[in-house]
Amino acid sequence: GDSVTQMEGPVTLSEEAFLTINCTYTATGYPSLFWYVQYPGEGLQLLLKATKADDKGSNKGFEATYRKETTSFHLEKGSVQVSDSAVYFCALSRGGYQKVTFGTGTKLQVIP
Amino acid sequence: DVKVTQSSRYLVKRTGEKVFLECVQDMDHENMFWYRQDPGLGLRLIYFSYDVKMKEKGDIPEGYSVSREKKERFSLILESASTNQTSMYLCASCRPSYEQYFGPGTRLTVT
C-alpha cells in the first residue's frame, strides 16, 4: 500500500538557518504530494502541493520539488523564523475520493 | 475562507460512555473525513464520506461509527468509549481532487 516516510524529529534550528525536512514516498501511479503544517493547538493547514513530476510547490518561503526518480518531496526554506515552529506533515493522495496518506510528522523548533 | 468547525476543543468522558464528535463545514464540500492523531503515528484515517448518507471505512474503523445526514455535517460516534480512544480527533473536508481543509481538532480524554 501507499506510505510516506519523513525524517524523525524534533529538529531544532537557530533563526535564519537553512531548513530541510526529508520526505520519501511509496505509491503506484502518479500521486499528488503535499506538505501540511500544524501550529500548536491548531488543525493542519496546507502549506504547498505538487501534482506531477518536476513540479515545484512553494508558499511562505517554503519549497518542495516532486522528484519521481527518487520518490521524494523534500521541504526546504532558506531562512527560518521563530514563527515557523510547528509540526510538518508530508502526505500523498491518489484516487477519486482523495484518501490522503500522511507521514508521522516532523516537529520543528526555531530558537532566537 | 473555508471553515471547518468541530463541536468541542477538549472533551473528557468516562469509559463506556457514548461519545459524539461533530464536524461542520461551510464550503459545500462533497468529501469529509475523520482522523485520529497520536504521537509517533501521525494521522490515521478512521472513516470518510463522499456524499450524504455514504461512508467508507478508513484504516482504523474499529470502535467507531459515523453519520452524515446533511452535506455540511459529519459526525463521529464512539459507541462505548475506551481508554485507548484517548486521542486528538481531526475532521477534514474537500472537493474531489482538491486539498483537504482541517478543523482545529478535538482532544478527547477517556478516563
Tab-separated table of N, CA, C and O in Angstrom, chain B:
chain	number	residue	atom	x	y	z
B	1	ASP	N	-13.228	32.472	3.277
B	1	ASP	CA	-12.344	31.421	3.743
B	1	ASP	C	-13.129	30.160	4.058
B	1	ASP	O	-14.235	30.223	4.569
B	2	VAL	N	-12.540	29.030	3.722
B	2	VAL	CA	-13.125	27.756	4.096
B	2	VAL	C	-13.084	27.620	5.600
B	2	VAL	O	-12.098	27.979	6.239
B	3	LYS	N	-14.171	27.139	6.160
B	3	LYS	CA	-14.161	26.942	7.593
B	3	LYS	C	-14.692	25.549	7.928
B	3	LYS	O	-15.773	25.153	7.475
B	4	VAL	N	-13.900	24.838	8.726
B	4	VAL	CA	-14.314	23.551	9.260
B	4	VAL	C	-14.314	23.701	10.770
B	4	VAL	O	-13.281	24.037	11.362
B	5	THR	N	-15.456	23.470	11.385
B	5	THR	CA	-15.539	23.629	12.827
B	5	THR	C	-15.850	22.291	13.469
B	5	THR	O	-16.535	21.439	12.888
B	6	GLN	N	-15.346	22.128	14.671
B	6	GLN	CA	-15.606	20.923	15.449
B	6	GLN	C	-16.261	21.336	16.754
B	6	GLN	O	-15.945	22.386	17.314
B	7	SER	N	-17.151	20.503	17.257
B	7	SER	CA	-18.051	20.904	18.330
B	7	SER	C	-17.331	21.227	19.630
B	7	SER	O	-17.770	22.088	20.388
B	8	SER	N	-16.226	20.560	19.909
B	8	SER	CA	-15.516	20.802	21.158
B	8	SER	C	-14.017	20.807	20.902
B	8	SER	O	-13.536	20.088	20.041
B	9	ARG	N	-13.284	21.620	21.632
B	9	ARG	CA	-11.825	21.565	21.550
B	9	ARG	C	-11.263	20.526	22.518
B	9	ARG	O	-10.277	19.865	22.244
B	10	TYR	N	-11.920	20.420	23.670
B	10	TYR	CA	-11.494	19.464	24.688
B	10	TYR	C	-12.739	18.741	25.217
B	10	TYR	O	-13.781	19.354	25.416
B	11	LEU	N	-12.565	17.436	25.453
B	11	LEU	CA	-13.688	16.635	25.922
B	11	LEU	C	-13.131	15.571	26.866
B	11	LEU	O	-12.113	14.936	26.548
B	12	VAL	N	-13.813	15.384	28.007
B	12	VAL	CA	-13.423	14.325	28.934
B	12	VAL	C	-14.633	13.429	29.149
B	12	VAL	O	-15.710	13.916	29.524
B	13	LYS	N	-14.471	12.140	28.899
B	13	LYS	CA	-15.566	11.179	29.035
B	13	LYS	C	-15.100	9.975	29.849
B	13	LYS	O	-13.909	9.718	29.975
B	14	ARG	N	-16.082	9.258	30.350
B	14	ARG	CA	-15.766	8.060	31.127
B	14	ARG	C	-15.845	6.818	30.246
B	14	ARG	O	-16.603	6.776	29.264
B	15	THR	N	-15.117	5.811	30.610
B	15	THR	CA	-15.152	4.520	29.923
B	15	THR	C	-16.581	4.016	29.836
B	15	THR	O	-17.316	4.056	30.827
B	16	GLY	N	-16.969	3.574	28.647
B	16	GLY	CA	-18.298	3.031	28.423
B	16	GLY	C	-19.324	4.040	27.955
B	16	GLY	O	-20.408	3.654	27.494
B	17	GLU	N	-19.020	5.325	28.053
B	17	GLU	CA	-19.959	6.342	27.591
B	17	GLU	C	-20.043	6.351	26.069
B	17	GLU	O	-19.080	6.017	25.363
B	18	LYS	N	-21.168	6.796	25.555
B	18	LYS	CA	-21.323	7.039	24.115
B	18	LYS	C	-20.902	8.465	23.847
B	18	LYS	O	-21.361	9.389	24.523
B	19	VAL	N	-20.043	8.655	22.877
B	19	VAL	CA	-19.462	9.968	22.614
B	19	VAL	C	-19.765	10.383	21.176
B	19	VAL	O	-19.613	9.582	20.242
B	20	PHE	N	-20.181	11.624	21.025
B	20	PHE	CA	-20.456	12.184	19.711
B	20	PHE	C	-19.490	13.336	19.448
B	20	PHE	O	-19.405	14.276	20.232
B	21	LEU	N	-18.795	13.274	18.324
B	21	LEU	CA	-17.964	14.381	17.872
B	21	LEU	C	-18.572	14.910	16.581
B	21	LEU	O	-18.797	14.149	15.641
B	22	GLU	N	-18.813	16.226	16.571
B	22	GLU	CA	-19.486	16.821	15.426
B	22	GLU	C	-18.518	17.671	14.614
B	22	GLU	O	-17.649	18.351	15.156
B	23	CYS	N	-18.719	17.654	13.317
B	23	CYS	CA	-17.898	18.452	12.405
B	23	CYS	C	-18.811	19.109	11.380
B	23	CYS	O	-19.680	18.431	10.808
B	24	VAL	N	-18.600	20.400	11.161
B	24	VAL	CA	-19.409	21.128	10.194
B	24	VAL	C	-18.491	21.923	9.280
B	24	VAL	O	-17.562	22.577	9.746
B	25	GLN	N	-18.767	21.861	7.974
B	25	GLN	CA	-18.007	22.667	7.012
B	25	GLN	C	-18.978	23.553	6.236
B	25	GLN	O	-20.115	23.169	5.978
B	26	ASP	N	-18.468	24.734	5.853
B	26	ASP	CA	-19.357	25.723	5.241
B	26	ASP	C	-19.061	25.974	3.773
B	26	ASP	O	-19.445	27.006	3.226
B	27	MET	N	-18.331	25.051	3.126
B	27	MET	CA	-17.943	25.293	1.733
B	27	MET	C	-18.573	24.307	0.755
B	27	MET	O	-18.073	24.141	-0.353
B	28	ASP	N	-19.621	23.619	1.175
B	28	ASP	CA	-20.337	22.734	0.243
B	28	ASP	C	-19.432	21.623	-0.306
B	28	ASP	O	-19.598	21.183	-1.441
B	29	HIS	N	-18.478	21.181	0.513
B	29	HIS	CA	-17.574	20.124	0.072
B	29	HIS	C	-18.273	18.777	0.063
B	29	HIS	O	-19.034	18.445	0.979
B	30	GLU	N	-17.962	17.977	-0.963
B	30	GLU	CA	-18.559	16.652	-1.061
B	30	GLU	C	-17.937	15.662	-0.074
B	30	GLU	O	-18.622	14.816	0.480
B	31	ASN	N	-16.623	15.755	0.087
B	31	ASN	CA	-15.904	14.748	0.872
B	31	ASN	C	-15.628	15.239	2.279
B	31	ASN	O	-15.217	16.394	2.473
B	32	MET	N	-15.813	14.354	3.244
B	32	MET	CA	-15.473	14.668	4.623
B	32	MET	C	-14.786	13.468	5.253
B	32	MET	O	-15.038	12.318	4.859
B	33	PHE	N	-13.913	13.747	6.243
B	33	PHE	CA	-13.020	12.726	6.802
B	33	PHE	C	-12.917	12.887	8.320
B	33	PHE	O	-12.979	14.004	8.830
B	34	TRP	N	-12.700	11.773	8.989
B	34	TRP	CA	-12.313	11.777	10.398
B	34	TRP	C	-10.988	11.037	10.550
B	34	TRP	O	-10.828	9.902	10.076
B	35	TYR	N	-10.038	11.717	11.219
B	35	TYR	CA	-8.734	11.142	11.538
B	35	TYR	C	-8.539	11.165	13.050
B	35	TYR	O	-9.107	11.999	13.745
B	36	ARG	N	-7.660	10.311	13.504
B	36	ARG	CA	-7.128	10.495	14.842
B	36	ARG	C	-5.611	10.675	14.729
B	36	ARG	O	-4.958	10.121	13.830
B	37	GLN	N	-5.098	11.522	15.633
B	37	GLN	CA	-3.688	11.870	15.608
B	37	GLN	C	-3.052	11.478	16.925
B	37	GLN	O	-3.495	11.936	17.987
B	38	ASP	N	-2.044	10.638	16.863
B	38	ASP	CA	-1.349	10.172	18.054
B	38	ASP	C	0.150	10.369	17.875
B	38	ASP	O	0.680	10.180	16.768
B	39	PRO	N	0.856	10.710	18.931
B	39	PRO	CA	2.310	10.943	18.833
B	39	PRO	C	3.023	9.738	18.239
B	39	PRO	O	2.806	8.596	18.642
B	40	GLY	N	3.872	10.018	17.254
B	40	GLY	CA	4.653	8.956	16.634
B	40	GLY	C	3.917	8.152	15.583
B	40	GLY	O	4.526	7.356	14.866
B	41	LEU	N	2.613	8.362	15.468
B	41	LEU	CA	1.815	7.597	14.496
B	41	LEU	C	1.239	8.477	13.399
B	41	LEU	O	0.653	7.974	12.441
B	42	GLY	N	1.382	9.766	13.539
B	42	GLY	CA	0.836	10.655	12.522
B	42	GLY	C	-0.680	10.652	12.541
B	42	GLY	O	-1.309	10.443	13.572
B	43	LEU	N	-1.266	10.877	11.374
B	43	LEU	CA	-2.723	10.872	11.241
B	43	LEU	C	-3.167	9.542	10.648
B	43	LEU	O	-2.596	9.069	9.669
B	44	ARG	N	-4.185	8.984	11.231
B	44	ARG	CA	-4.745	7.733	10.714
B	44	ARG	C	-6.231	7.947	10.414
B	44	ARG	O	-6.969	8.470	11.238
B	45	LEU	N	-6.633	7.486	9.244
B	45	LEU	CA	-7.998	7.709	8.783
B	45	LEU	C	-8.952	6.716	9.444
B	45	LEU	O	-8.747	5.505	9.375
B	46	ILE	N	-10.013	7.247	10.045
B	46	ILE	CA	-10.999	6.392	10.703
B	46	ILE	C	-12.129	6.058	9.729
B	46	ILE	O	-12.429	4.896	9.475
B	47	TYR	N	-12.779	7.089	9.213
B	47	TYR	CA	-13.857	6.951	8.241
B	47	TYR	C	-13.826	8.154	7.317
B	47	TYR	O	-13.344	9.216	7.687
B	48	PHE	N	-14.397	7.982	6.132
B	48	PHE	CA	-14.648	9.125	5.286
B	48	PHE	C	-15.993	8.975	4.584
B	48	PHE	O	-16.572	7.895	4.531
B	49	SER	N	-16.443	10.092	4.055
B	49	SER	CA	-17.743	10.125	3.387
B	49	SER	C	-17.620	10.961	2.128
B	49	SER	O	-17.045	12.051	2.166
B	50	TYR	N	-18.143	10.475	1.014
B	50	TYR	CA	-18.060	11.216	-0.242
B	50	TYR	C	-19.413	11.757	-0.688
B	50	TYR	O	-19.534	12.336	-1.764
B	51	ASP	N	-20.428	11.531	0.147
B	51	ASP	CA	-21.748	12.062	-0.182
B	51	ASP	C	-22.648	11.865	1.033
B	51	ASP	O	-22.338	11.055	1.919
B	52	VAL	N	-23.762	12.549	1.028
B	52	VAL	CA	-24.724	12.379	2.115
B	52	VAL	C	-25.115	10.906	2.210
B	52	VAL	O	-25.362	10.246	1.206
B	53	LYS	N	-25.142	10.407	3.428
B	53	LYS	CA	-25.516	9.034	3.756
B	53	LYS	C	-24.538	7.981	3.231
B	53	LYS	O	-24.779	6.784	3.392
B	54	MET	N	-23.444	8.411	2.627
B	54	MET	CA	-22.437	7.465	2.148
B	54	MET	C	-21.242	7.509	3.087
B	54	MET	O	-20.843	8.588	3.555
B	55	LYS	N	-20.653	6.349	3.340
B	55	LYS	CA	-19.484	6.284	4.210
B	55	LYS	C	-18.600	5.122	3.780
B	55	LYS	O	-19.082	4.134	3.235
B	56	GLU	N	-17.323	5.293	4.060
B	56	GLU	CA	-16.362	4.233	3.774
B	56	GLU	C	-15.435	4.094	4.969
B	56	GLU	O	-15.032	5.099	5.564
B	57	LYS	N	-15.065	2.867	5.293
B	57	LYS	CA	-14.107	2.655	6.372
B	57	LYS	C	-12.721	3.108	5.943
B	57	LYS	O	-12.321	2.921	4.795
B	58	GLY	N	-12.032	3.670	6.900
B	58	GLY	CA	-10.643	4.017	6.684
B	58	GLY	C	-9.738	2.912	7.191
B	58	GLY	O	-10.074	1.733	7.108
B	59	ASP	N	-8.622	3.306	7.753
B	59	ASP	CA	-7.629	2.322	8.186
B	59	ASP	C	-7.892	1.755	9.577
B	59	ASP	O	-7.479	0.640	9.888
B	60	ILE	N	-8.592	2.516	10.416
B	60	ILE	CA	-8.802	2.071	11.802
B	60	ILE	C	-10.252	2.325	12.230
B	60	ILE	O	-10.519	3.062	13.170
B	61	PRO	N	-11.242	1.696	11.613
B	61	PRO	CA	-12.642	1.979	11.942
B	61	PRO	C	-13.167	1.286	13.195
B	61	PRO	O	-14.242	1.644	13.691
B	62	GLU	N	-12.427	0.346	13.728
B	62	GLU	CA	-12.952	-0.466	14.839
B	62	GLU	C	-13.231	0.421	16.043
B	62	GLU	O	-12.398	1.201	16.479
B	63	GLY	N	-14.434	0.260	16.594
B	63	GLY	CA	-14.836	1.016	17.775
B	63	GLY	C	-15.481	2.354	17.463
B	63	GLY	O	-15.880	3.083	18.372
B	64	TYR	N	-15.596	2.660	16.165
B	64	TYR	CA	-16.172	3.940	15.735
B	64	TYR	C	-17.297	3.705	14.722
B	64	TYR	O	-17.326	2.691	14.035
B	65	SER	N	-18.197	4.659	14.654
B	65	SER	CA	-19.160	4.717	13.569
B	65	SER	C	-19.325	6.179	13.181
B	65	SER	O	-18.830	7.071	13.876
B	66	VAL	N	-19.982	6.423	12.057
B	66	VAL	CA	-20.158	7.791	11.572
B	66	VAL	C	-21.566	7.976	11.049
B	66	VAL	O	-22.286	7.015	10.769
B	67	SER	N	-21.915	9.250	10.917
B	67	SER	CA	-23.225	9.600	10.373
B	67	SER	C	-23.078	10.854	9.534
B	67	SER	O	-22.445	11.821	9.962
B	68	ARG	N	-23.688	10.825	8.347
B	68	ARG	CA	-23.728	12.026	7.520
B	68	ARG	C	-25.137	12.162	6.931
B	68	ARG	O	-25.419	11.654	5.866
B	69	GLU	N	-25.953	12.876	7.641
B	69	GLU	CA	-27.345	13.102	7.234
B	69	GLU	C	-27.492	14.358	6.381
B	69	GLU	O	-28.449	14.477	5.599
B	70	LYS	N	-26.587	15.300	6.546
B	70	LYS	CA	-26.584	16.522	5.743
B	70	LYS	C	-25.187	16.726	5.175
B	70	LYS	O	-24.197	16.297	5.782
B	71	LYS	N	-25.119	17.393	4.053
B	71	LYS	CA	-23.846	17.537	3.353
B	71	LYS	C	-22.804	18.233	4.216
B	71	LYS	O	-21.619	17.912	4.159
B	72	GLU	N	-23.210	19.201	5.013
B	72	GLU	CA	-22.239	20.009	5.737
B	72	GLU	C	-21.800	19.389	7.065
B	72	GLU	O	-20.895	19.910	7.698
B	73	ARG	N	-22.414	18.306	7.485
B	73	ARG	CA	-22.176	17.794	8.836
B	73	ARG	C	-21.766	16.326	8.799
B	73	ARG	O	-22.419	15.496	8.152
B	74	PHE	N	-20.703	16.014	9.526
B	74	PHE	CA	-20.184	14.650	9.577
B	74	PHE	C	-19.871	14.330	11.038
B	74	PHE	O	-19.042	15.010	11.650
B	75	SER	N	-20.547	13.348	11.585
B	75	SER	CA	-20.414	13.026	12.998
B	75	SER	C	-19.642	11.737	13.195
B	75	SER	O	-19.839	10.767	12.458
B	76	LEU	N	-18.800	11.737	14.200
B	76	LEU	CA	-18.068	10.535	14.614
B	76	LEU	C	-18.635	10.082	15.947
B	76	LEU	O	-18.811	10.887	16.856
B	77	ILE	N	-18.919	8.798	16.027
B	77	ILE	CA	-19.557	8.244	17.222
B	77	ILE	C	-18.672	7.138	17.808
B	77	ILE	O	-18.248	6.228	17.087
B	78	LEU	N	-18.421	7.273	19.100
B	78	LEU	CA	-17.757	6.207	19.842
B	78	LEU	C	-18.852	5.522	20.647
B	78	LEU	O	-19.400	6.102	21.582
B	79	GLU	N	-19.222	4.324	20.255
B	79	GLU	CA	-20.380	3.655	20.841
B	79	GLU	C	-20.183	3.376	22.333
B	79	GLU	O	-21.097	3.503	23.124
B	80	SER	N	-18.973	3.001	22.703
B	80	SER	CA	-18.650	2.711	24.097
B	80	SER	C	-17.181	3.073	24.293
B	80	SER	O	-16.290	2.277	23.985
B	81	ALA	N	-16.963	4.284	24.758
B	81	ALA	CA	-15.604	4.820	24.799
B	81	ALA	C	-14.685	3.951	25.666
B	81	ALA	O	-15.078	3.442	26.726
B	82	SER	N	-13.451	3.827	25.188
B	82	SER	CA	-12.443	3.103	25.940
B	82	SER	C	-11.192	3.973	26.069
B	82	SER	O	-11.003	4.928	25.295
B	83	THR	N	-10.347	3.651	27.032
B	83	THR	CA	-9.180	4.497	27.292
B	83	THR	C	-8.239	4.556	26.096
B	83	THR	O	-7.554	5.563	25.894
B	84	ASN	N	-8.216	3.504	25.267
B	84	ASN	CA	-7.323	3.541	24.102
B	84	ASN	C	-7.871	4.416	22.976
B	84	ASN	O	-7.243	4.542	21.918
B	85	GLN	N	-9.000	5.035	23.198
B	85	GLN	CA	-9.528	6.012	22.252
B	85	GLN	C	-9.213	7.448	22.681
B	85	GLN	O	-9.661	8.406	22.035
B	86	THR	N	-8.458	7.597	23.744
B	86	THR	CA	-7.936	8.911	24.106
B	86	THR	C	-6.989	9.368	23.005
B	86	THR	O	-6.019	8.672	22.682
B	87	SER	N	-7.290	10.521	22.416
B	87	SER	CA	-6.529	10.957	21.246
B	87	SER	C	-6.984	12.346	20.830
B	87	SER	O	-7.935	12.902	21.381
B	88	MET	N	-6.289	12.879	19.823
B	88	MET	CA	-6.747	14.089	19.127
B	88	MET	C	-7.503	13.640	17.888
B	88	MET	O	-6.981	12.838	17.098
B	89	TYR	N	-8.711	14.162	17.721
B	89	TYR	CA	-9.537	13.810	16.559
B	89	TYR	C	-9.651	15.020	15.640
B	89	TYR	O	-10.019	16.112	16.068
B	90	LEU	N	-9.344	14.789	14.376
B	90	LEU	CA	-9.349	15.853	13.381
B	90	LEU	C	-10.350	15.530	12.289
B	90	LEU	O	-10.372	14.426	11.751
B	91	CYS	N	-11.138	16.529	11.956
B	91	CYS	CA	-12.081	16.422	10.858
B	91	CYS	C	-11.520	17.210	9.680
B	91	CYS	O	-10.834	18.229	9.870
B	92	ALA	N	-11.812	16.767	8.471
B	92	ALA	CA	-11.368	17.472	7.270
B	92	ALA	C	-12.434	17.369	6.195
B	92	ALA	O	-13.279	16.466	6.216
B	93	SER	N	-12.390	18.305	5.251
B	93	SER	CA	-13.302	18.246	4.118
B	93	SER	C	-12.595	18.725	2.873
B	93	SER	O	-11.577	19.428	2.949
B	94	CYS	N	-13.142	18.341	1.717
B	94	CYS	CA	-12.562	18.801	0.455
B	94	CYS	C	-13.528	18.535	-0.690
B	94	CYS	O	-14.457	17.724	-0.569
B	95	ARG	N	-13.269	19.208	-1.801
B	95	ARG	CA	-13.895	18.831	-3.064
B	95	ARG	C	-13.060	17.707	-3.664
B	95	ARG	O	-11.853	17.652	-3.424
B	96	PRO	N	-13.645	16.822	-4.460
B	96	PRO	CA	-12.853	15.768	-5.115
B	96	PRO	C	-11.695	16.382	-5.906
B	96	PRO	O	-11.871	17.379	-6.604
B	97	SER	N	-10.530	15.805	-5.741
B	97	SER	CA	-9.311	16.208	-6.451
B	97	SER	C	-8.714	17.524	-5.946
B	97	SER	O	-7.802	18.060	-6.572
B	98	TYR	N	-9.188	18.020	-4.834
B	98	TYR	CA	-8.601	19.221	-4.237
B	98	TYR	C	-8.081	18.905	-2.841
B	98	TYR	O	-8.395	17.879	-2.258
B	99	GLU	N	-7.273	19.843	-2.294
B	99	GLU	CA	-6.670	19.595	-0.996
B	99	GLU	C	-7.705	19.617	0.120
B	99	GLU	O	-8.760	20.220	0.004
B	100	GLN	N	-7.351	18.973	1.223
B	100	GLN	CA	-8.252	18.902	2.369
B	100	GLN	C	-8.090	20.119	3.277
B	100	GLN	O	-6.998	20.661	3.428
B	101	TYR	N	-9.184	20.521	3.880
B	101	TYR	CA	-9.197	21.580	4.884
B	101	TYR	C	-9.568	20.954	6.222
B	101	TYR	O	-10.533	20.189	6.308
B	102	PHE	N	-8.798	21.315	7.245
B	102	PHE	CA	-8.952	20.678	8.546
B	102	PHE	C	-9.615	21.601	9.571
B	102	PHE	O	-9.425	22.824	9.542
B	103	GLY	N	-10.338	20.975	10.485
B	103	GLY	CA	-10.821	21.679	11.658
B	103	GLY	C	-9.720	21.774	12.706
B	103	GLY	O	-8.629	21.221	12.532
B	104	PRO	N	-9.994	22.454	13.829
B	104	PRO	CA	-8.966	22.682	14.851
B	104	PRO	C	-8.679	21.459	15.715
B	104	PRO	O	-7.685	21.450	16.444
B	105	GLY	N	-9.521	20.444	15.637
B	105	GLY	CA	-9.283	19.237	16.419
B	105	GLY	C	-10.046	19.211	17.728
B	105	GLY	O	-10.374	20.260	18.300
B	106	THR	N	-10.363	18.005	18.177
B	106	THR	CA	-10.957	17.769	19.494
B	106	THR	C	-10.030	16.837	20.256
B	106	THR	O	-9.759	15.724	19.804
B	107	ARG	N	-9.560	17.316	21.389
B	107	ARG	CA	-8.720	16.444	22.222
B	107	ARG	C	-9.632	15.713	23.195
B	107	ARG	O	-10.199	16.325	24.095
B	108	LEU	N	-9.780	14.415	22.978
B	108	LEU	CA	-10.656	13.580	23.791
B	108	LEU	C	-9.832	12.789	24.794
B	108	LEU	O	-8.853	12.132	24.429
B	109	THR	N	-10.258	12.869	26.047
B	109	THR	CA	-9.658	12.043	27.101
B	109	THR	C	-10.740	11.126	27.653
B	109	THR	O	-11.809	11.592	28.051
B	110	VAL	N	-10.446	9.829	27.677
B	110	VAL	CA	-11.378	8.846	28.232
B	110	VAL	C	-10.750	8.286	29.511
B	110	VAL	O	-9.640	7.745	29.489
B	111	THR	N	-11.465	8.455	30.615
B	111	THR	CA	-10.897	8.036	31.910
B	111	THR	C	-11.609	6.801	32.453
B	111	THR	O	-12.707	6.458	32.011
